[in-house]
Structure formats: C-alpha cells, structure tokens
Coordinates of C-alpha atoms in Angstrom, one line a residue:
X1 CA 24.5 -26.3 -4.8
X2 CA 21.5 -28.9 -4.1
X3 CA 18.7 -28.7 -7.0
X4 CA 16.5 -31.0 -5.1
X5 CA 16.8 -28.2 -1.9
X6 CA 16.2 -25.3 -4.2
X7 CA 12.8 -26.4 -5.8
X8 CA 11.5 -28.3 -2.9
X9 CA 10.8 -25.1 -1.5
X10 CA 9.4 -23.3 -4.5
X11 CA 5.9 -22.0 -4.7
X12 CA 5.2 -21.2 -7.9
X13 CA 2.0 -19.4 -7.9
X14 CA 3.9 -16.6 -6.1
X15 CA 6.1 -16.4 -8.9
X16 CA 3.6 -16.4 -11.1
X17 CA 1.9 -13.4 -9.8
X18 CA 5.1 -11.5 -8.9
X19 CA 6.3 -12.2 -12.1
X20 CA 3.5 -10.8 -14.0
X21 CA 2.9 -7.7 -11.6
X22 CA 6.5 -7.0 -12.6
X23 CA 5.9 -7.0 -16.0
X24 CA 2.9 -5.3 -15.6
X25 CA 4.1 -2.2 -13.4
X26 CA 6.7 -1.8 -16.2
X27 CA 4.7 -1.5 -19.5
X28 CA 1.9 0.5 -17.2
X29 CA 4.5 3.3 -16.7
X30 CA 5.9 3.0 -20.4
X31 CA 1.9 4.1 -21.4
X32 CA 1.5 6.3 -19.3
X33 CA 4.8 8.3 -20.0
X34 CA 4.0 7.8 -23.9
X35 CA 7.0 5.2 -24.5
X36 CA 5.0 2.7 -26.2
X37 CA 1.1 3.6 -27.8
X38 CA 0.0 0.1 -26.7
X39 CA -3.5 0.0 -25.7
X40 CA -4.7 -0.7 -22.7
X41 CA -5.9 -3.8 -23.4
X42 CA -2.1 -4.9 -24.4
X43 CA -0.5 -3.1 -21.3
X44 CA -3.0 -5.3 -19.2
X45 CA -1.6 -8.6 -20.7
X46 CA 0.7 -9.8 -17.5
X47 CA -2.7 -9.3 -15.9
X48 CA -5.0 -11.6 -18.3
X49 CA -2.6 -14.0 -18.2
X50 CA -2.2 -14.7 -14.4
X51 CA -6.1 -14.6 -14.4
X52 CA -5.9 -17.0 -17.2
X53 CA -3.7 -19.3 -15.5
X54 CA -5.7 -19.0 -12.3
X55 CA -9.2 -19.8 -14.2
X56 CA -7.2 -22.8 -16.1
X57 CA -5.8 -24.3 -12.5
X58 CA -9.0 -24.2 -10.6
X59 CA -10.5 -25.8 -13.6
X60 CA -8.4 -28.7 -13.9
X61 CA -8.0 -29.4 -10.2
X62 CA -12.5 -29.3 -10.4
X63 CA -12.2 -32.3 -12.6
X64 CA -9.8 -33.8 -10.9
X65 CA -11.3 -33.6 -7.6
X66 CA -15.0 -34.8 -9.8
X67 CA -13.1 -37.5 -11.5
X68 CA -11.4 -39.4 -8.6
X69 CA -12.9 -39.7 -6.0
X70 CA -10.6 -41.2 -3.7
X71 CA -8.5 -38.4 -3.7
X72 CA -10.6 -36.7 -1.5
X73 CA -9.1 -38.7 1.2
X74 CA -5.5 -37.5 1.2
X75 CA -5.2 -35.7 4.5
X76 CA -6.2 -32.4 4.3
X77 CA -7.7 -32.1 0.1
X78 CA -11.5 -31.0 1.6
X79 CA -9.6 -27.6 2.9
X80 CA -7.3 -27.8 0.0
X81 CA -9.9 -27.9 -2.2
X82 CA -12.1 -24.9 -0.1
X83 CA -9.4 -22.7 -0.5
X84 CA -8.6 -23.3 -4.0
X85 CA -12.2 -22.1 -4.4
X86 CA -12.2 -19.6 -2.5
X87 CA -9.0 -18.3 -4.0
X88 CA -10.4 -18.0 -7.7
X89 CA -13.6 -16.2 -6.5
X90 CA -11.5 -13.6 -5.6
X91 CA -9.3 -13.6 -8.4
X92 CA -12.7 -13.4 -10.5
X93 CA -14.2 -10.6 -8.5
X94 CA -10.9 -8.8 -9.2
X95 CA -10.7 -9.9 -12.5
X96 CA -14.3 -7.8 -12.8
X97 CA -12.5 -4.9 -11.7
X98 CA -9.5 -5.2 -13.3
X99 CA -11.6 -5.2 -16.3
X100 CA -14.0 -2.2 -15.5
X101 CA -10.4 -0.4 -15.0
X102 CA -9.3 -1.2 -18.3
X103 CA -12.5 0.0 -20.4
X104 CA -12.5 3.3 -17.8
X105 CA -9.0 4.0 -18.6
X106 CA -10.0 3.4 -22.5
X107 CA -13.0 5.2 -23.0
X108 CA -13.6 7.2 -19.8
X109 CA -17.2 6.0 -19.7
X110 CA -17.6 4.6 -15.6
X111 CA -17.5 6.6 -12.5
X112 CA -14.6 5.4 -10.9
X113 CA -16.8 5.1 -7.5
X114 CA -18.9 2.4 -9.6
X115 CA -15.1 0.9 -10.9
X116 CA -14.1 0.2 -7.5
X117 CA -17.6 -1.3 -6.0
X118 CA -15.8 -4.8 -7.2
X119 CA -12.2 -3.9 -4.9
X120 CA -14.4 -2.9 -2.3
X121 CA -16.7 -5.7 -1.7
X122 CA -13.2 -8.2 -1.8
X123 CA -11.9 -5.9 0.7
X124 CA -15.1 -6.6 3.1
X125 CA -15.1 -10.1 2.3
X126 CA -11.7 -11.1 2.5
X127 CA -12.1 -10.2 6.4
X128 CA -14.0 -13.2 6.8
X129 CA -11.7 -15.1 4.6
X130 CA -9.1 -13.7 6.4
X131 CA -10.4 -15.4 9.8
X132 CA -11.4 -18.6 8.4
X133 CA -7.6 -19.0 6.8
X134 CA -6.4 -18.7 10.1
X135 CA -8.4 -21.0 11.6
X136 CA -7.3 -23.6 9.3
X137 CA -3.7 -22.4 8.3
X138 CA -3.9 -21.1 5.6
X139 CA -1.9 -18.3 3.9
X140 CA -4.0 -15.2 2.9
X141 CA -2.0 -12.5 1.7
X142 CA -4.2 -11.0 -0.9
X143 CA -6.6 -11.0 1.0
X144 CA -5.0 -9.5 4.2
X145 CA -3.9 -6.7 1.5
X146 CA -7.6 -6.1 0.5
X147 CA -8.9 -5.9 3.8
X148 CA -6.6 -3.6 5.3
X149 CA -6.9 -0.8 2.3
X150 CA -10.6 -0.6 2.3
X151 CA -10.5 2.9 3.3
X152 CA -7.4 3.7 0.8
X153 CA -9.8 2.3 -2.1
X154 CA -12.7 4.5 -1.1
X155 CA -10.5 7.4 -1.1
X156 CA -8.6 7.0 -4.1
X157 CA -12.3 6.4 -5.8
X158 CA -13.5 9.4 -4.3
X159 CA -10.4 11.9 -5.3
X160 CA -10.3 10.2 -8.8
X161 CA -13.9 11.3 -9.5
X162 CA -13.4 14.9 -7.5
X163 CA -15.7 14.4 -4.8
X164 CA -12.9 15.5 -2.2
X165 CA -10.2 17.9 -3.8
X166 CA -7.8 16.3 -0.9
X167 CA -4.1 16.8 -2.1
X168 CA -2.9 13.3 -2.9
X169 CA -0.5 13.5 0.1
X170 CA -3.8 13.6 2.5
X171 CA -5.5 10.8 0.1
X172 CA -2.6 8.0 0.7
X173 CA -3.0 8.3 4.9
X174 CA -4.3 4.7 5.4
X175 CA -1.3 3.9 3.4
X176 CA 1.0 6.3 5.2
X177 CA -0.2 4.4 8.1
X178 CA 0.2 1.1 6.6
X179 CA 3.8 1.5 5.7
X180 CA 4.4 2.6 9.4
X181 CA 3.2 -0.7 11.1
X182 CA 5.8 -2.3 8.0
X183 CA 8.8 -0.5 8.8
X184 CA 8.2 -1.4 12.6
X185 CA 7.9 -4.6 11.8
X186 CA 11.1 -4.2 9.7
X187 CA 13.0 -2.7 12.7
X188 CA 11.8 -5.5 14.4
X189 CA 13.4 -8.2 12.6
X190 CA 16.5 -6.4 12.0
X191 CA 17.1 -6.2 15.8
X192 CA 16.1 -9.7 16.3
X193 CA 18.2 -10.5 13.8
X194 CA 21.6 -8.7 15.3
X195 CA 20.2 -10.6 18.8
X196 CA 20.9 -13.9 17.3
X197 CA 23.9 -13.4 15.2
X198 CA 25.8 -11.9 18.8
X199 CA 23.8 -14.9 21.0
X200 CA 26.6 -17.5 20.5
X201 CA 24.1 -20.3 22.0
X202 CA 22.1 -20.4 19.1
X203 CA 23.4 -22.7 15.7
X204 CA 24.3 -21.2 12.2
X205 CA 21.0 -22.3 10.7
X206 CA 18.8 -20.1 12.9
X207 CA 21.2 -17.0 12.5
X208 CA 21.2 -17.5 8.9
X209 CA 17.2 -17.7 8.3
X210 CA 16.8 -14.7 10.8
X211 CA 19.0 -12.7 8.8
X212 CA 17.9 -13.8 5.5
X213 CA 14.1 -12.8 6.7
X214 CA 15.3 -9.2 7.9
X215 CA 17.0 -8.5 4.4
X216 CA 14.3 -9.8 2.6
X217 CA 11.8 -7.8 4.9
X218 CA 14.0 -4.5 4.2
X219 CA 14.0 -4.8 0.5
X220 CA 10.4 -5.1 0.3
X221 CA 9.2 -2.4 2.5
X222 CA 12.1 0.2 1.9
X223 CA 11.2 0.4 -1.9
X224 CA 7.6 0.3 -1.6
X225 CA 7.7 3.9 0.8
X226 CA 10.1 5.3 -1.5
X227 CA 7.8 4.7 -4.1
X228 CA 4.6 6.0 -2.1
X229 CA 6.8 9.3 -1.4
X230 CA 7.7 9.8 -5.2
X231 CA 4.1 8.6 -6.7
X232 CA 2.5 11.4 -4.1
X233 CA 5.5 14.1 -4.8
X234 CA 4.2 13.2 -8.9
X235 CA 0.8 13.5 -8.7
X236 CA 0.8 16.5 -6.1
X237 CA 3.3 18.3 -9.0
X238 CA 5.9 19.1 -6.7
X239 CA 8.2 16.6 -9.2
X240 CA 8.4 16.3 -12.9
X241 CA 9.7 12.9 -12.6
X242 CA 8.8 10.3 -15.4
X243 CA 6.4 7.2 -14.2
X244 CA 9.3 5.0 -15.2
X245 CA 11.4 6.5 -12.7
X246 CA 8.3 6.5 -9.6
X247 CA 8.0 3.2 -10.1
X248 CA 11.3 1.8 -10.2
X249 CA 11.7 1.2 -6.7
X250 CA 8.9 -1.6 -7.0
X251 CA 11.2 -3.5 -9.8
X252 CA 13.7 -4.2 -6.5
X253 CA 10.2 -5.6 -4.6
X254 CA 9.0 -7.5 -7.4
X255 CA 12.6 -9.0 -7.6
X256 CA 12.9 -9.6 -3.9
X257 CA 9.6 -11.2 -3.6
X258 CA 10.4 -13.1 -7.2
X259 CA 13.3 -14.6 -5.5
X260 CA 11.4 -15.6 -1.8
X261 CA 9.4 -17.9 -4.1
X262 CA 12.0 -20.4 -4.1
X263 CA 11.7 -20.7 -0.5
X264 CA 8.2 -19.7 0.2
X265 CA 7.2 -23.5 0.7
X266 CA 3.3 -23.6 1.2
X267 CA 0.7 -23.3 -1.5
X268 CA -2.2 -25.5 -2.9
X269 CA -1.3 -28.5 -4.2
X270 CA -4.8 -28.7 -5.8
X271 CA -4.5 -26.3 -8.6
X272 CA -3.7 -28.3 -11.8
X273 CA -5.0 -31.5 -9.6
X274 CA -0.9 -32.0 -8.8
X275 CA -1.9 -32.9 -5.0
X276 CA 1.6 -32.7 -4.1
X277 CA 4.8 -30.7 -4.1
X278 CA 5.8 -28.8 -7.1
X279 CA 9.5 -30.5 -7.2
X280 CA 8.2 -34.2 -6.6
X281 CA 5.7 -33.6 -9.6
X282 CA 8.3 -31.8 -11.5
X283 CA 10.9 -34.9 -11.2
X284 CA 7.7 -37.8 -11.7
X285 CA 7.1 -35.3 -15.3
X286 CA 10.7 -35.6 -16.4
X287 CA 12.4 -38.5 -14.5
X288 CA 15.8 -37.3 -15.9
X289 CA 15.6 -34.2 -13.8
X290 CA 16.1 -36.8 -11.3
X291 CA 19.9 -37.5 -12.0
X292 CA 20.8 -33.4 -11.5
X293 CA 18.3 -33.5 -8.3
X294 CA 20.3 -35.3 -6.7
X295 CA 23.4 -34.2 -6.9
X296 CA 24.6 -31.7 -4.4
X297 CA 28.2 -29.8 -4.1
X298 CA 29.6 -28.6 -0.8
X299 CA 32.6 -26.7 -0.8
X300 CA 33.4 -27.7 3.2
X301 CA 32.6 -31.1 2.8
X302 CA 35.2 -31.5 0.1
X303 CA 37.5 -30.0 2.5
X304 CA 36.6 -32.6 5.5
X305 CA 37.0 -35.2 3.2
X306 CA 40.8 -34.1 1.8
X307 CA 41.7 -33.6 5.7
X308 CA 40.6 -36.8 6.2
X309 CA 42.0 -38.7 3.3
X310 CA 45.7 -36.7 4.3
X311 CA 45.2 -38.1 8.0
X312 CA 44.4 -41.6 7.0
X313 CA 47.7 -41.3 4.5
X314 CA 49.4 -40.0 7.7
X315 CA 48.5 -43.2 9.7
X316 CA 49.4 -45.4 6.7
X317 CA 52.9 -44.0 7.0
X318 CA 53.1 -44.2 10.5
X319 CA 52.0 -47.8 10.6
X320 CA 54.2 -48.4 8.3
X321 CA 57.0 -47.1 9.6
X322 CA 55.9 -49.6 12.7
X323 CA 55.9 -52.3 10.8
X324 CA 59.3 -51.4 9.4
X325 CA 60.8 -51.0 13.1
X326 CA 59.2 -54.2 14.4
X327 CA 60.9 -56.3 11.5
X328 CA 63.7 -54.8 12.4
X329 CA 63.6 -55.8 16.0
X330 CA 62.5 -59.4 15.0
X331 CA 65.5 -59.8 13.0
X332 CA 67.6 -57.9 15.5
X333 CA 66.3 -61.0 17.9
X334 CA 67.4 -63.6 15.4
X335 CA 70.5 -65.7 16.2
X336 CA 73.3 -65.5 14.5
X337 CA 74.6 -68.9 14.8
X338 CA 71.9 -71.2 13.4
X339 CA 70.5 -73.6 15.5
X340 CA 71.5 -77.5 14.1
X341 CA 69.6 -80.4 15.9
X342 CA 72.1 -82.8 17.6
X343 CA 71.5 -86.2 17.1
X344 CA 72.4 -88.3 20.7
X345 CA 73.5 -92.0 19.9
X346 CA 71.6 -94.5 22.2

C-alpha cells in the first residue's frame, strides 16, 4: 500500500462528476417510480452541485490567472487556461439545458424540440472542440459523447413531442450503433489483453495495466447495453420493470468509472488556480499527510529482506565456524615444549 502512488494519479474532477451522476441516476429513478415526492428541483441537486463546483473552479483559477501574472509562464498554462474555458462554456450551455429539462419536467410548459436546441448546439460545437483537443492533447470526453449522439438527441426530441410515433427500439439506433463500435472495442482489449498475459517476453507491469484496462473496459460497456436493452423493453411496455431496477446496471458503471479516477492521471491543473497535481497540493495543504505519503508496505519486499537477513545469519555461522577451525589449527601448530632462549657464555 503506497498513499503517495494512489493519489498521484487521482483526477478529481472525474470523480466529481461520476460521483454526482451516480447520485443523480438514483434519486431520478426513485421520482419517477414514486419512491420519494421530491421535486424536481431536489432530484436535480447532484446536478447543481457539479455545475456549482464547475462555475466556482473556473472562477477562482480567472483570478488567479488575472492576479499573477507570472504564472502564465509555467509551461503549458495558456492551453491550460483555453481549456479550462472552454470546458465551463460547455458545462454552462448544458447547464441551460439541464435547467429547461427541469422546468419542462415540472410544469410541462416547452416543446421538448425547443429543450434540446441547448444539447444540440454542444453536440455541433464540441466537433470543433473535439479537433482542437487533439491537436493539443487534450482529453475531451464530454465532448466526444456530445458529438457523436447528435442524431440520438434529435430523435429522442422528436418521439418525446410525437412528431415520429417510432417505437423506442427504432428511436435508440444511433445508440444501438454506438454500443456496437464499444463492445468491439471491448473485444479488442480483451484479446490484447490474453496476447500479453501468454507473451512471456513482455514484464509484469504491462500485463497487469493491459488487463486492468480490459476489466475496466468490460464493466463500463457491458452495463451500459444492458441498460439500453431494459430502458427500451420499459418504455416499449414489453416489461413492467421498476426504473430502480433499469437503471441499476449504471450503479456498476458509475462505480467502475468512480474507481478509474484514482488512476485517471490528466486534468487541469488550473481550476481552483492549483497549477499542479492534486496529491502535491493536497500534501503542501496538510503537511502531515506527508508522514502517511510516504510510507509504503510491500508484502514481497518483506520477504526479500527476511531471506536475506537468514542468509547473512547463515554466513555469520559459517564464518564462524572458520574462525573456530583456524584457531584450532593455530593451536594445533603450537609446540608443546616451550621454547627457552639459551644463553652461550663468551
């Protein structure tokens, strides 16, 4: 167990957002199965607060970035800083819609074509964001999500208001197609995995972050088509399941994606103005975290060193036991008649 290894990998903005849409997913399907008579406005508070927190960051790391000047000049903070803004004018356009959801679900006073113009016009934009993350390495998950369901939003827009009276099986296609690329992509790294772990040439490390990937891979795409199939089975009536139950599958997601956030690495160390690793500016905050950080237990090396301790007490004995022959060889080689000097008379 190393705490400095376990956090030094941590990106806690994807554990933010997991964490809430976890949350979220839960007390969604508890309204909508008449658990709990919340409002909406309640069941969306995961939501508010992740937008909250995003707002909040983007706002502090503005001043900082206004305030000191010089730390513009830390390698890379001019793209740091681009994405960071980039990043909230998303989360603010969705933050429109997420709100225009809300008040439709409430009151049933929107078109949900005119709900979704916000979700579209991130989906359109994000392509461009899309290609100018790449070009500077960036990571762009939301946005690779938005893009690539532009038609599913239109759809689901379009069969919400009863423009198309498609069955909700023919309405999820873009997603049915979607989840195939995934599970390809799954197979993929499950054979690639099983490659390395019989290829004897490569080292334990590689085998065990290939394998790792593959299991983490299956445990987010598996649950998410299990949960397409039973959403679609509910809606289309062929089911009387509860929503508690659909959705359940995405509680193992969340909680596979929850835990790949502590070794996610990445993120942008200009929200909050940090500007630099989450577990160095956890341990310069609270300097006795320090002490723990660097402690690490190893089972094996424990082992090494008791094996090696044992064989240097094995040596002792046998020099010893040297030493014990030799002295008895010296005093074998003593004389027995001691040796008196002879004084000659001139």
């Amino acid at each position: 167990m190393n705490l400095q290894t376990l956090f030094q990998d941590f990106n806690p903005s994807k554990f933010v957002v997991h964490t809430c849409l976890l949350i979220f997913t839960a007390l969604l399907a508890l309204k909508l199965d008449n658990t709990i008579s919340w409002s909406y406005w309640a069941v969306f508070t995961p939501i508010w607060i992740w937008k909250f927190l995003v707002v909040l960051g983007a706002t502090v790391g503005t001043y900082v970035w206004w305030q000191y000047p010089h730390f513009r000049l830390e390698g890379e903070a001019y793209i740091h800083y681009k994405a960071m803004l980039i990043s909230l004018a998303i989360h603010l356009i969705l933050l429109m819609f997420e709100l225009l959801v809300c008040d439709q679900l409430t009151t049933n006073r929107h078109v949900w074509i005119l709900v979704f113009i916000p979700l579209i016009f991130i989906s359109i934009v994000s392509i461009a964001i899309c290609i100018w993350c790449v070009k500077h390495d960036r990571s762009y998950e939301l946005e690779l999500f938005c893009a690539v369901n532009i038609l599913q939003f239109i759809f689901l827009a379009l069969r919400l208001d009863h423009f198309i009276n498609w069955s909700w099986e023919v309405v999820f296609v873009p997603m049915w197609i979607l989840m195939c690329l995934s599970l390809v992509g799954v197979l993929y790294s499950i054979m690639f995995a099983g490659i390395l772990l019989r290829t004897p040439e490569v080292n334990v490390q590689q085998r065990r972050t290939s394998f790792n990937s593959a299991l983490a891979y299956t445990f987010t795409v598996i649950p998410i088509l299990v949960f397409q199939v039973l959403l679609t089975n509910k809606l289309d009536e062929w089911l009387s399941l509860s929503y508690i139950v659909v959705v359940s599958p995405l509680f193992v997601t969340f909680a596979t994606l929850i835990i790949m956030s502590f070794s996610s690495k990445g993120g942008n160390k200009w929200w909050f103005g940090i500007r630099k690793d989450f577990c160095q500016f956890l341990l310069s905050v609270f300097p006795l975290l320090q002490e723990y950080a660097n402690i690490a237990y190893n089972n094996n090396v424990n082992r090494q060193t008791n094996e090696q301790t044992s064989e240097y007490r094995d040596d002792d004995n046998i020099s010893k036991d040297k030493k014990q022959k030799n002295q008895k060889k010296n005093e074998a080689l003593k004389p027995i008649v001691p040796i008196t000097s002879i004084d000659v008379p001139d």
